[in-house]
mmCIF file of C-alpha atoms in Angstrom:
data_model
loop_
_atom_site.group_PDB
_atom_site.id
_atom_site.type_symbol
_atom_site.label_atom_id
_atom_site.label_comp_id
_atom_site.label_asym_id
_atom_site.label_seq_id
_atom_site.Cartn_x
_atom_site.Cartn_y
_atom_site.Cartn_z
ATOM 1 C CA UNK E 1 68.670 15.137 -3.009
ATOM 2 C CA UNK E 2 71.544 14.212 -5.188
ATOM 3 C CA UNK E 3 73.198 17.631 -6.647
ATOM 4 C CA UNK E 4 71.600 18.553 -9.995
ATOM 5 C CA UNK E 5 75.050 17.598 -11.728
ATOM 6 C CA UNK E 6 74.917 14.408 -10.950
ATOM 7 C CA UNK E 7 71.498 13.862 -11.668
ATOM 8 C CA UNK E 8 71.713 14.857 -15.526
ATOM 9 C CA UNK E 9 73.582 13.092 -17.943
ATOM 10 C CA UNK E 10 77.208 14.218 -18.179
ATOM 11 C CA UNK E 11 76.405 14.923 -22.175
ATOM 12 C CA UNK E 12 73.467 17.163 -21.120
ATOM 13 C CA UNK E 13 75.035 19.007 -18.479
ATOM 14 C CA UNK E 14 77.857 19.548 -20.748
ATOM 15 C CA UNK E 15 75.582 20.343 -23.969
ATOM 16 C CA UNK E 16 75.904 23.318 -25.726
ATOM 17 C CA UNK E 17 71.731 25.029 -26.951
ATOM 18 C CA UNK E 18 71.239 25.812 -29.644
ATOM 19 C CA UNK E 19 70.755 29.197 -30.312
ATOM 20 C CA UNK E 20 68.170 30.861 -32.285
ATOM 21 C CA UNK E 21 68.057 34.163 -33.499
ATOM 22 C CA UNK E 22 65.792 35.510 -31.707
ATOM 23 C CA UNK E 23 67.978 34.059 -28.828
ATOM 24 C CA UNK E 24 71.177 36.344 -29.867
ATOM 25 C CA UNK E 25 69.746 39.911 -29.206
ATOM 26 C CA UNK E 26 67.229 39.454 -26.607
ATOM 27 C CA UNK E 27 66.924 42.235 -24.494
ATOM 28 C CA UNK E 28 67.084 45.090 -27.264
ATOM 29 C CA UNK E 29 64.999 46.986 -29.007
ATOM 30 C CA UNK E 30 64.173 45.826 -32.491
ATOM 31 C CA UNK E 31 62.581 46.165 -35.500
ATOM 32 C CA UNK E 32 63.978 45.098 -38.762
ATOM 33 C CA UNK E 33 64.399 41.679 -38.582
ATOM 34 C CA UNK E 34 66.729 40.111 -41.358
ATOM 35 C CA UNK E 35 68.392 37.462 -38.988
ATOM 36 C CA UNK E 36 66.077 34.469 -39.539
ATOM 37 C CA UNK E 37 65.822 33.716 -43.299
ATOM 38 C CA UNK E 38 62.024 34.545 -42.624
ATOM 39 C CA UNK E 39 59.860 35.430 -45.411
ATOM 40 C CA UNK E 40 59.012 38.957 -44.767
ATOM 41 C CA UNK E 41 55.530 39.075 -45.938
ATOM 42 C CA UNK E 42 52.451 37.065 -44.479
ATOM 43 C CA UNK E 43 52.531 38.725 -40.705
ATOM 44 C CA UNK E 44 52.400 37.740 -38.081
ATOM 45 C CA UNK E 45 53.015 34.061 -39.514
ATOM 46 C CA UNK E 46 55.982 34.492 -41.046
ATOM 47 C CA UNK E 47 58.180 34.790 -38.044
ATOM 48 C CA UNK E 48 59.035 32.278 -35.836
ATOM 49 C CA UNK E 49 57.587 32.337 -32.564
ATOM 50 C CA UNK E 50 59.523 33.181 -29.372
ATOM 51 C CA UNK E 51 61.402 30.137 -28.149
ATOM 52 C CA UNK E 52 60.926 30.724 -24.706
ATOM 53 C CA UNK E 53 57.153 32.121 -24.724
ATOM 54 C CA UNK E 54 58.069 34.625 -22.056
ATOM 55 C CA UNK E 55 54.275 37.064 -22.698
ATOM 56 C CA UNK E 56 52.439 33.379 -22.132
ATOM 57 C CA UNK E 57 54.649 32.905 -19.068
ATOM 58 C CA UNK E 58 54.066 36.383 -17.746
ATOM 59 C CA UNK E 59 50.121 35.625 -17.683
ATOM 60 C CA UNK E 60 50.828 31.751 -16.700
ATOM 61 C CA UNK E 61 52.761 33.100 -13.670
ATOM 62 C CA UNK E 62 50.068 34.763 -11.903
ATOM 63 C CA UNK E 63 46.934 32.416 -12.670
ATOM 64 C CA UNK E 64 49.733 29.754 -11.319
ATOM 65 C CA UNK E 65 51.371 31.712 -8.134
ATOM 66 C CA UNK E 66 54.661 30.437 -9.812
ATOM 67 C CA UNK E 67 57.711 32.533 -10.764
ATOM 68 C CA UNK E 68 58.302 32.873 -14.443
ATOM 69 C CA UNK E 69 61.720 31.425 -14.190
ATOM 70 C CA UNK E 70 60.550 28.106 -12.992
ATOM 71 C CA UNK E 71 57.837 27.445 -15.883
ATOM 72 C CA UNK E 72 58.762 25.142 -18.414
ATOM 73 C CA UNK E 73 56.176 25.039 -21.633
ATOM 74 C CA UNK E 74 56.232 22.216 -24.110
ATOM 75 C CA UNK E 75 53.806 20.367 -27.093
ATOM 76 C CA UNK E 76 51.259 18.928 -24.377
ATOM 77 C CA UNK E 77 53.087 17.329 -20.892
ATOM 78 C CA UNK E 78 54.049 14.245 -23.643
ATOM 79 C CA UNK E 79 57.106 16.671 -24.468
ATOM 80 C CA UNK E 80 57.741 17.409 -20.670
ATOM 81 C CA UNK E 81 57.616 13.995 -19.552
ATOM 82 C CA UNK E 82 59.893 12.566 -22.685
ATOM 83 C CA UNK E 83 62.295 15.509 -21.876
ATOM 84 C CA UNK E 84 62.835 14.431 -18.476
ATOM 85 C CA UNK E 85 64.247 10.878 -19.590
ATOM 86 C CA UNK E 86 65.916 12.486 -22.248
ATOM 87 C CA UNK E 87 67.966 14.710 -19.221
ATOM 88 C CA UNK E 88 67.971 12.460 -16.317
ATOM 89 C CA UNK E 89 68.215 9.100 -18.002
ATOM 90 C CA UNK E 90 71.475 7.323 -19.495
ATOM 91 C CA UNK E 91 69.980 4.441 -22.063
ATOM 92 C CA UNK E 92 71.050 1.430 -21.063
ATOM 93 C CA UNK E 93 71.732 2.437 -17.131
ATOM 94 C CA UNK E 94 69.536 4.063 -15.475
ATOM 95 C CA UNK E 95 65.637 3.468 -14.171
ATOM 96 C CA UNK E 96 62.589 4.921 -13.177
ATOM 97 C CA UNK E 97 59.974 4.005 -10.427
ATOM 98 C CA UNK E 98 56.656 4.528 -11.240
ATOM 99 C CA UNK E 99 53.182 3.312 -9.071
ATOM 100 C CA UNK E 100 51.117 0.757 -11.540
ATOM 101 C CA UNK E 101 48.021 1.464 -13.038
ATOM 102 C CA UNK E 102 48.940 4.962 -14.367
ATOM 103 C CA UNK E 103 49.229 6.905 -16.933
ATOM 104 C CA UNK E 104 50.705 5.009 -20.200
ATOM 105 C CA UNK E 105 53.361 7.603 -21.593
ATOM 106 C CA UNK E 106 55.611 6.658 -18.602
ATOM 107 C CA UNK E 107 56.957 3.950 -19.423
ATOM 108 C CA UNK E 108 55.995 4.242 -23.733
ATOM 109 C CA UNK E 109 58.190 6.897 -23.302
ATOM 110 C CA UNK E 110 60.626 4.748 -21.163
ATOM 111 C CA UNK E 111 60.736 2.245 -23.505
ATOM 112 C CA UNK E 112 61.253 4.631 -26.591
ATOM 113 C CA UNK E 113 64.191 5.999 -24.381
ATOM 114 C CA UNK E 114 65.276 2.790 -23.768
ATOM 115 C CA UNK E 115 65.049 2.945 -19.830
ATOM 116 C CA UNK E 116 64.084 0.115 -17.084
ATOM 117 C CA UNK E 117 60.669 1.172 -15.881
ATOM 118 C CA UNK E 118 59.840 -0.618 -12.513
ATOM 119 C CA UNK E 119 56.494 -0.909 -11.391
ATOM 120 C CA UNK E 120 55.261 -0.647 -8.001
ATOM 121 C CA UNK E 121 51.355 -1.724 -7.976
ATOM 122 C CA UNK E 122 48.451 0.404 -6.498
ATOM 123 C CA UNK E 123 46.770 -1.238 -3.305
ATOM 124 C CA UNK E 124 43.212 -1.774 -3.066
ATOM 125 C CA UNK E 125 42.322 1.662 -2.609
ATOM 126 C CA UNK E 126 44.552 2.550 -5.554
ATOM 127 C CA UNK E 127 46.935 3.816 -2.834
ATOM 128 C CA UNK E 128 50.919 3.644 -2.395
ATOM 129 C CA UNK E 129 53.089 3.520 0.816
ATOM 130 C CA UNK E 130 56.489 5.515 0.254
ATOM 131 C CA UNK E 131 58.626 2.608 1.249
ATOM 132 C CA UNK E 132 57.593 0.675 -1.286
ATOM 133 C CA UNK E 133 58.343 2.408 -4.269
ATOM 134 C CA UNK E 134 61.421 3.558 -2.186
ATOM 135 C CA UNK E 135 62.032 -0.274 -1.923
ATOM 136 C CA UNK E 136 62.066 -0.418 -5.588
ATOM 137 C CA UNK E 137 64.901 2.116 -6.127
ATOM 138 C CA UNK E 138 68.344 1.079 -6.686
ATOM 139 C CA UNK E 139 71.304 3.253 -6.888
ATOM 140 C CA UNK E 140 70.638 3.824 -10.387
ATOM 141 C CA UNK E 141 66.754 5.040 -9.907
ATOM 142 C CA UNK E 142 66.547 8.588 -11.200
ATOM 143 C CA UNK E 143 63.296 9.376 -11.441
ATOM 144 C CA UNK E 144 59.844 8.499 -9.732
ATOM 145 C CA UNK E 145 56.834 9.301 -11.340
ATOM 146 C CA UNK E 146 53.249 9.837 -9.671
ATOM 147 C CA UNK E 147 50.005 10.822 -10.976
ATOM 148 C CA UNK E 148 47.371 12.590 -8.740
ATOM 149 C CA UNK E 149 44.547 12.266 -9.230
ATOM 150 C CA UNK E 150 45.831 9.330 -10.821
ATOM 151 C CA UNK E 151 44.505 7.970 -14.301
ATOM 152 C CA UNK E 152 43.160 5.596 -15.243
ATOM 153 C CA UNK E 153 41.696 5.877 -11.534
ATOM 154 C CA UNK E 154 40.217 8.949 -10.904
ATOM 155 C CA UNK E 155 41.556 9.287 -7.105
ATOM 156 C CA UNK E 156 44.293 11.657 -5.366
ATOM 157 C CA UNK E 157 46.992 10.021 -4.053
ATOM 158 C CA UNK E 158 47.830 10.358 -0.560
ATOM 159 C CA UNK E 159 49.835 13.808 0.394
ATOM 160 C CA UNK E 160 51.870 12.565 3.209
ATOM 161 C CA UNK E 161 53.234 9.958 1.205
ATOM 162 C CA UNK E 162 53.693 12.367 -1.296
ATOM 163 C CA UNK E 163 56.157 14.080 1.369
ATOM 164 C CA UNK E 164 57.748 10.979 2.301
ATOM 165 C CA UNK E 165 58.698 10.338 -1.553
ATOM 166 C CA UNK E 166 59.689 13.897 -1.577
ATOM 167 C CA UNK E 167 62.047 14.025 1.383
ATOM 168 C CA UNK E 168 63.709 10.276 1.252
ATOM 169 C CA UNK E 169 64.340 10.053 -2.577
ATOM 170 C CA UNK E 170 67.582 11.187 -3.325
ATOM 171 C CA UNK E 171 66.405 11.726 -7.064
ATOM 172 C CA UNK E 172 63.914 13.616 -9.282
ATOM 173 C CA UNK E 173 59.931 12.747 -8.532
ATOM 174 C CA UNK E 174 57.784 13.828 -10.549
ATOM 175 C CA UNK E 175 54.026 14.624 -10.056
ATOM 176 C CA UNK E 176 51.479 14.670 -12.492
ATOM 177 C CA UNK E 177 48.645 17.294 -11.933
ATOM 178 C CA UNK E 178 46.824 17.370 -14.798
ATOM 179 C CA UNK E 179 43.686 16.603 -13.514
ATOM 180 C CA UNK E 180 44.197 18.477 -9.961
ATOM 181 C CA UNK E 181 41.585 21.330 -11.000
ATOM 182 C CA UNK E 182 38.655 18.829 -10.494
ATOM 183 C CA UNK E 183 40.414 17.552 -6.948
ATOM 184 C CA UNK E 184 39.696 18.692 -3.327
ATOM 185 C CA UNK E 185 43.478 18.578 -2.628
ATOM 186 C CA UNK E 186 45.232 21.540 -2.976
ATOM 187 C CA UNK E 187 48.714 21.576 -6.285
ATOM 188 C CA UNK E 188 51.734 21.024 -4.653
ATOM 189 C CA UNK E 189 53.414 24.327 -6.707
ATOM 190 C CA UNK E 190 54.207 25.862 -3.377
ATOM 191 C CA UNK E 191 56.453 23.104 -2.350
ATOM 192 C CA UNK E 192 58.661 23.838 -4.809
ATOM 193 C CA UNK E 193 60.614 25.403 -3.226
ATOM 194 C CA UNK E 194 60.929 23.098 -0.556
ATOM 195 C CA UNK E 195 61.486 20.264 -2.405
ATOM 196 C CA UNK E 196 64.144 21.157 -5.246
ATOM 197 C CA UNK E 197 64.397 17.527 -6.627
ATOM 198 C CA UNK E 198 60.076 18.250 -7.497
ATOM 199 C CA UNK E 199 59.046 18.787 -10.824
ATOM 200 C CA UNK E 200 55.004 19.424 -11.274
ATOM 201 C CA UNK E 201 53.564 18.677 -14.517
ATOM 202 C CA UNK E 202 49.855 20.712 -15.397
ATOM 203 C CA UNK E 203 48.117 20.883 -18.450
ATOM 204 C CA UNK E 204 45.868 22.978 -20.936
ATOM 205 C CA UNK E 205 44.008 20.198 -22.246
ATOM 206 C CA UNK E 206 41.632 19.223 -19.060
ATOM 207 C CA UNK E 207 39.842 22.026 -16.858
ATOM 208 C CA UNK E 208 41.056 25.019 -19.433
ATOM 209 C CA UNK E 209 39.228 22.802 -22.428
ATOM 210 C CA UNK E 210 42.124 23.157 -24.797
ATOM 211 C CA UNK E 211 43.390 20.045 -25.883
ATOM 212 C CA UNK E 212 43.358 20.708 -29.315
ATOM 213 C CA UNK E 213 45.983 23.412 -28.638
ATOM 214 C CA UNK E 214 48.914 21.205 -26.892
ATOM 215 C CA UNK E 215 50.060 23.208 -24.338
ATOM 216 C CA UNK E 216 51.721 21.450 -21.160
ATOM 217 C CA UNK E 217 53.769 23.157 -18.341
ATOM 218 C CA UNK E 218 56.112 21.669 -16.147
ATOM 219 C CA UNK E 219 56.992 23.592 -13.215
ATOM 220 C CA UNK E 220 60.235 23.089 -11.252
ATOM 221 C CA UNK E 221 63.511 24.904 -9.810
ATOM 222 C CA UNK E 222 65.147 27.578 -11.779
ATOM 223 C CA UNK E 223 67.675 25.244 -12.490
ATOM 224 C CA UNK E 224 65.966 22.413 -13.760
ATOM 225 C CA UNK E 225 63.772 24.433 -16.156
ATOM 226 C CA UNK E 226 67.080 25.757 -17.461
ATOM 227 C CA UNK E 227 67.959 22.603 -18.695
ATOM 228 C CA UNK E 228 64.424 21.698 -20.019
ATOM 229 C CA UNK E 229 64.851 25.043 -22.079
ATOM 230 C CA UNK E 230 68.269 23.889 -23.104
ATOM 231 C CA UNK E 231 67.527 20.732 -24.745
ATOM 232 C CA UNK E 232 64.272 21.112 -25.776
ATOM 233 C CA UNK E 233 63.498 22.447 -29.773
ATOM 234 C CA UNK E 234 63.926 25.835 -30.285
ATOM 235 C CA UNK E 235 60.356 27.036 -31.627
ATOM 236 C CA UNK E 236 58.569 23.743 -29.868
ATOM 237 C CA UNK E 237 55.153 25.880 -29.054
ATOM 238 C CA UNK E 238 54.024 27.462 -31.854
ATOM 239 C CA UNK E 239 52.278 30.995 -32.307
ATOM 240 C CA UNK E 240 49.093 30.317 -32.547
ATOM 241 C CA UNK E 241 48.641 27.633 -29.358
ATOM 242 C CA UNK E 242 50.326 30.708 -27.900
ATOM 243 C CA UNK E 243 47.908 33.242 -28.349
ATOM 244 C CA UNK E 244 45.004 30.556 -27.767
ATOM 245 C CA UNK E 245 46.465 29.869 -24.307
ATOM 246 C CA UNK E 246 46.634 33.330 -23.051
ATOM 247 C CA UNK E 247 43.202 33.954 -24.262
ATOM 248 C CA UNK E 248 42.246 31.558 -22.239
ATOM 249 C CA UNK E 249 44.250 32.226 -19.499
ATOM 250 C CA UNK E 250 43.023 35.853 -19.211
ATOM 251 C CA UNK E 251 39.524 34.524 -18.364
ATOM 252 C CA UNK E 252 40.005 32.549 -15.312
ATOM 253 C CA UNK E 253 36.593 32.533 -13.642
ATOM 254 C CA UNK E 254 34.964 31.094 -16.971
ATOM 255 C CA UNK E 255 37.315 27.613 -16.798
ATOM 256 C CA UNK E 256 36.174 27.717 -12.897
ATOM 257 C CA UNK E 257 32.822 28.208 -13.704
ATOM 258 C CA UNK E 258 32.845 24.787 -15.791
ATOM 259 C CA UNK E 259 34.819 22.909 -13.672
ATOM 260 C CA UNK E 260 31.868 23.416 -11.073
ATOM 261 C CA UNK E 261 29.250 22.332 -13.678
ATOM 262 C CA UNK E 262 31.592 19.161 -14.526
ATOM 263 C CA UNK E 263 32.253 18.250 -10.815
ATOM 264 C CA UNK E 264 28.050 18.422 -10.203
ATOM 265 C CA UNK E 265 27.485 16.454 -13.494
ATOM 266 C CA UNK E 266 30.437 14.009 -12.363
ATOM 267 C CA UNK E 267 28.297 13.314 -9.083
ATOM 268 C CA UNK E 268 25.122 12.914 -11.249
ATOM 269 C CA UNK E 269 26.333 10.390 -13.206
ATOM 270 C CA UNK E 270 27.705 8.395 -10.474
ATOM 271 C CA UNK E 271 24.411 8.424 -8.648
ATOM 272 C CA UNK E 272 22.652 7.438 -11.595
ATOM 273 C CA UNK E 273 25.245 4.743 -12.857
ATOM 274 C CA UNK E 274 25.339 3.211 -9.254
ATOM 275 C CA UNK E 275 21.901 2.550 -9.505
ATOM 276 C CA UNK E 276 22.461 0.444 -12.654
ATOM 277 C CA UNK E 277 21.971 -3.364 -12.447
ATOM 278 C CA UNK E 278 25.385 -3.539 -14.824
ATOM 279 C CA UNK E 279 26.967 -1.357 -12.761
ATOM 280 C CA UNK E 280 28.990 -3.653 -9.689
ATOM 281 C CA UNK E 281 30.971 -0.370 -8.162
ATOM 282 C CA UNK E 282 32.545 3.225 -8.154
ATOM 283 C CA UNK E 283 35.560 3.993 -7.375
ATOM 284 C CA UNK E 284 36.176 7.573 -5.415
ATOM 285 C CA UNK E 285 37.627 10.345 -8.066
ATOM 286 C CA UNK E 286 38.914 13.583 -7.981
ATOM 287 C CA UNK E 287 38.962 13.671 -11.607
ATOM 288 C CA UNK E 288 36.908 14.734 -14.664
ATOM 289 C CA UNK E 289 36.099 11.125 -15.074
ATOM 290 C CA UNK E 290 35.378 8.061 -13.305
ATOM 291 C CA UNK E 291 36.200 4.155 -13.232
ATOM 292 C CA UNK E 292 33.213 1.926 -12.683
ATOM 293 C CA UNK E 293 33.673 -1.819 -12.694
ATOM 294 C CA UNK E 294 30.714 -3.351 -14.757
ATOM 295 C CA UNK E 295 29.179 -7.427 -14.843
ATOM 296 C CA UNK E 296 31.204 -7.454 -18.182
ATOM 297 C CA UNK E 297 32.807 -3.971 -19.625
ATOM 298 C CA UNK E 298 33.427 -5.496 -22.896
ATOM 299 C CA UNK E 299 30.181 -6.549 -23.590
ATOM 300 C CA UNK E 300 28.915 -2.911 -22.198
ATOM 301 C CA UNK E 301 31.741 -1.241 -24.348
ATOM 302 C CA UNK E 302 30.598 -2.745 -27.622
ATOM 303 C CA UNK E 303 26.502 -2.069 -27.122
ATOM 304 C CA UNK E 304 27.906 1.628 -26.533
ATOM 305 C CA UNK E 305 29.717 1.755 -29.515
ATOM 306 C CA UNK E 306 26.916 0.608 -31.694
ATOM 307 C CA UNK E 307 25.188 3.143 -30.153
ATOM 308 C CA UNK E 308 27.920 6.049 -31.083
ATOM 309 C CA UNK E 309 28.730 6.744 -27.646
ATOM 310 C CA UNK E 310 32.699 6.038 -26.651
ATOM 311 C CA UNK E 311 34.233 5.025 -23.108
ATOM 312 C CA UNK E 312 37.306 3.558 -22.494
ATOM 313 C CA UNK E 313 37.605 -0.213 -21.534
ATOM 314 C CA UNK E 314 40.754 -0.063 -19.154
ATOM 315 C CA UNK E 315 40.147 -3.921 -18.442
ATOM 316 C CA UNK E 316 43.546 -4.740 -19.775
ATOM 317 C CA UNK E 317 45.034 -2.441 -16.915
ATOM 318 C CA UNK E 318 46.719 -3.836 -13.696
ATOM 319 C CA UNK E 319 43.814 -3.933 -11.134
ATOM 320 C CA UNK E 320 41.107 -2.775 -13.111
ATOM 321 C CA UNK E 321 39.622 -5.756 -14.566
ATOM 322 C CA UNK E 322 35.504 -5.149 -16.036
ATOM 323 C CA UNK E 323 36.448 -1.697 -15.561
ATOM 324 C CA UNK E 324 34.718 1.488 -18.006
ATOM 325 C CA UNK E 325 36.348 4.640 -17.654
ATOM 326 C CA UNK E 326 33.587 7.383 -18.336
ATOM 327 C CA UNK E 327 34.477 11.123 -19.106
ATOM 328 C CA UNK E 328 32.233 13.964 -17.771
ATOM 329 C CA UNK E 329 30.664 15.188 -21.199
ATOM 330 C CA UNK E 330 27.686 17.898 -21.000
ATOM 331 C CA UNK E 331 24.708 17.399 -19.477
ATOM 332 C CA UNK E 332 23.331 16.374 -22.279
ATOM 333 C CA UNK E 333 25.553 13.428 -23.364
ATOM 334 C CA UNK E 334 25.813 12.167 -20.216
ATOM 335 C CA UNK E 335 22.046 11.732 -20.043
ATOM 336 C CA UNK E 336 22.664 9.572 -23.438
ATOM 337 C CA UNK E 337 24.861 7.572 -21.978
ATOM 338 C CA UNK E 338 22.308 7.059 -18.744
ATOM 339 C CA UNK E 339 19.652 6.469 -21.547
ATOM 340 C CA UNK E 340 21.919 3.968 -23.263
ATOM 341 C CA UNK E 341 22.546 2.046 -20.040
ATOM 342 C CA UNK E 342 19.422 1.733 -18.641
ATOM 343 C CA UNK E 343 17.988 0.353 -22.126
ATOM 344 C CA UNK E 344 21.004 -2.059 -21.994
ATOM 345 C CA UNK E 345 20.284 -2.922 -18.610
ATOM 346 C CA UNK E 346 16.622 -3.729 -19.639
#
């Protein structure tokens, strides 16, 4: 790996935070606060929330096995991932590497940042070999980005390539975890500190059932998470998806508990769907959802709208032509959507 200073941009290495107020007398007791130009009635929403969400960490950091110092949180992993161009990524110069079909905020975010995103397209099995998205570096690659268990495809990507990626890229790579509670294979947070150049990205919005709160983490080196905290908003997670999260968080064994029921409902519907006559295949997943390639999605897409139930038609994505993506609902919706199918198929 490439020293961390040469990594980031020469204005971000040499930026100066913002600080807060809060920021100014951390570490001290407190308890008139007249720093903030906070209105002082209204409690507890009238004062700004603490920048650096160190109570959420503290309970993040042992559901996660990951030190406190090397958790970044930010408004859903769409902050986390634009942050990394933001510090890694001159406009104009620089590119990223990223495995094709995958998730779309790459390269929208790429493009907003006005970086070269390079593809490197999935193989039949939706898998990658690490010297072909090496291949596609140049000396001005900076960051690689993988998703596993990818999406749109449901599958885990294969570890040892993983490594490879890992221990040949002289860059940042960056994995995307957010649907690894459904998955077999095991996070990659206790590589990280074998790999200093890895930056994990995990979210609230899948297995803990809290999208509506927009909480994503990143996990990486001390360093690096310094200079996510350094150039990211100062109040960017607000109070309130605070205190949501570390309810949550508190009750681990209830978001295992439905992950279990998902995963069994996830391998009823597949059973059932492959059994459809619209129905030409499954692909393997390790996700909360699955990709099925149909006779003709868009034609299956539309009945299932008139019929208030929504999929998404990734047929417009590399290498998934006639392909439905379904999401594990409850037991009950997904026996609509069996219902719905087989009266289709009729």
């Amino acid at each position: 790996m490439k020293s961390l200073e040469q990594l980031v941009r020469k204005n971000i290495w040499s930026l100066s935070p913002y600080s807060s107020a809060r920021d100014e007398y951390s570490g001290k007791e407190a308890h008139v606060f007249l720093d903030a130009n906070e209105n002082p009635y209204n409690q507890p929403f009238n004062r700004y929330p603490d920048p650096l969400q160190r109570d959420l960490k503290k309970v993040l950091s042992k559901v996660k096995g990951v030190p406190e110092d090397m958790i970044f949180l930010g408004n859903g992993s769409d902050e986390a991932i634009d942050l990394t161009y933001r510090i890694f990524c001159e406009p104009k110069k620089d590119n990223v590497v990223s495995i094709s079909p995958t998730y779309g905020m790459y390269e929208v975010c790429a493009d907003i940042n006005d970086i070269e995103y390079h593809k490197v397209l999935l193989d039949d099995n939706f898998q990658f070999q690490a010297s072909s998205l090496l291949a596609a570096c140049d000396e001005n690659t900076k960051v690689i980005w993988l998703c596993s268990p990818n999406n749109p495809t449901g599958n885990s990507l294969n570890r040892d390539e993983i490594v490879k990626v890992l221990s040949l890229f002289e860059g940042i790579v960056v994995v995307d975890e957010a649907y690894i509670d459904f998955a077999m294979q095991q996070s990659l947070r206790k590589e990280l500190t074998r790999f200093p150049n890895l930056i994990i990205l995990q979210t609230m919005s899948k297995a803990w059932g809290s999208a509506a709160i927009r909480l994503g983490m990143a996990f990486a080196s001390h360093d690096i998470i310094n200079i996510y905290n350094k150039v990211k908003y100062p109040y960017n997670v607000n109070l309130l998806t605070q205190q949501q999260a570390a309810k949550a968080l508190a009750d681990p064994y209830e978001t295992d508990k439905r992950v279990k029921i998902l995963i069994q409902e996830r391998e009823r519907l597949i059973v059932s769907f492959r059994e459809l006559p619209v129905c030409e295949h499954i692909y393997p997943t390790d996700a909360n959802f699955f990709l099925a390639r149909m006779t003709d999605a868009q034609s299956v897409y539309d009945y299932l709208v008139d019929k208030g139930i929504i999929v998404r038609n990734r047929s417009n994505v590399q290498l998934c032509h006639n392909c439905l993506r379904i999401t594990i609902g409850t037991k009950t919706e997904n026996s609509e959507l069996l219902s719905a199918l087989r009266q289709y198929a009729v």
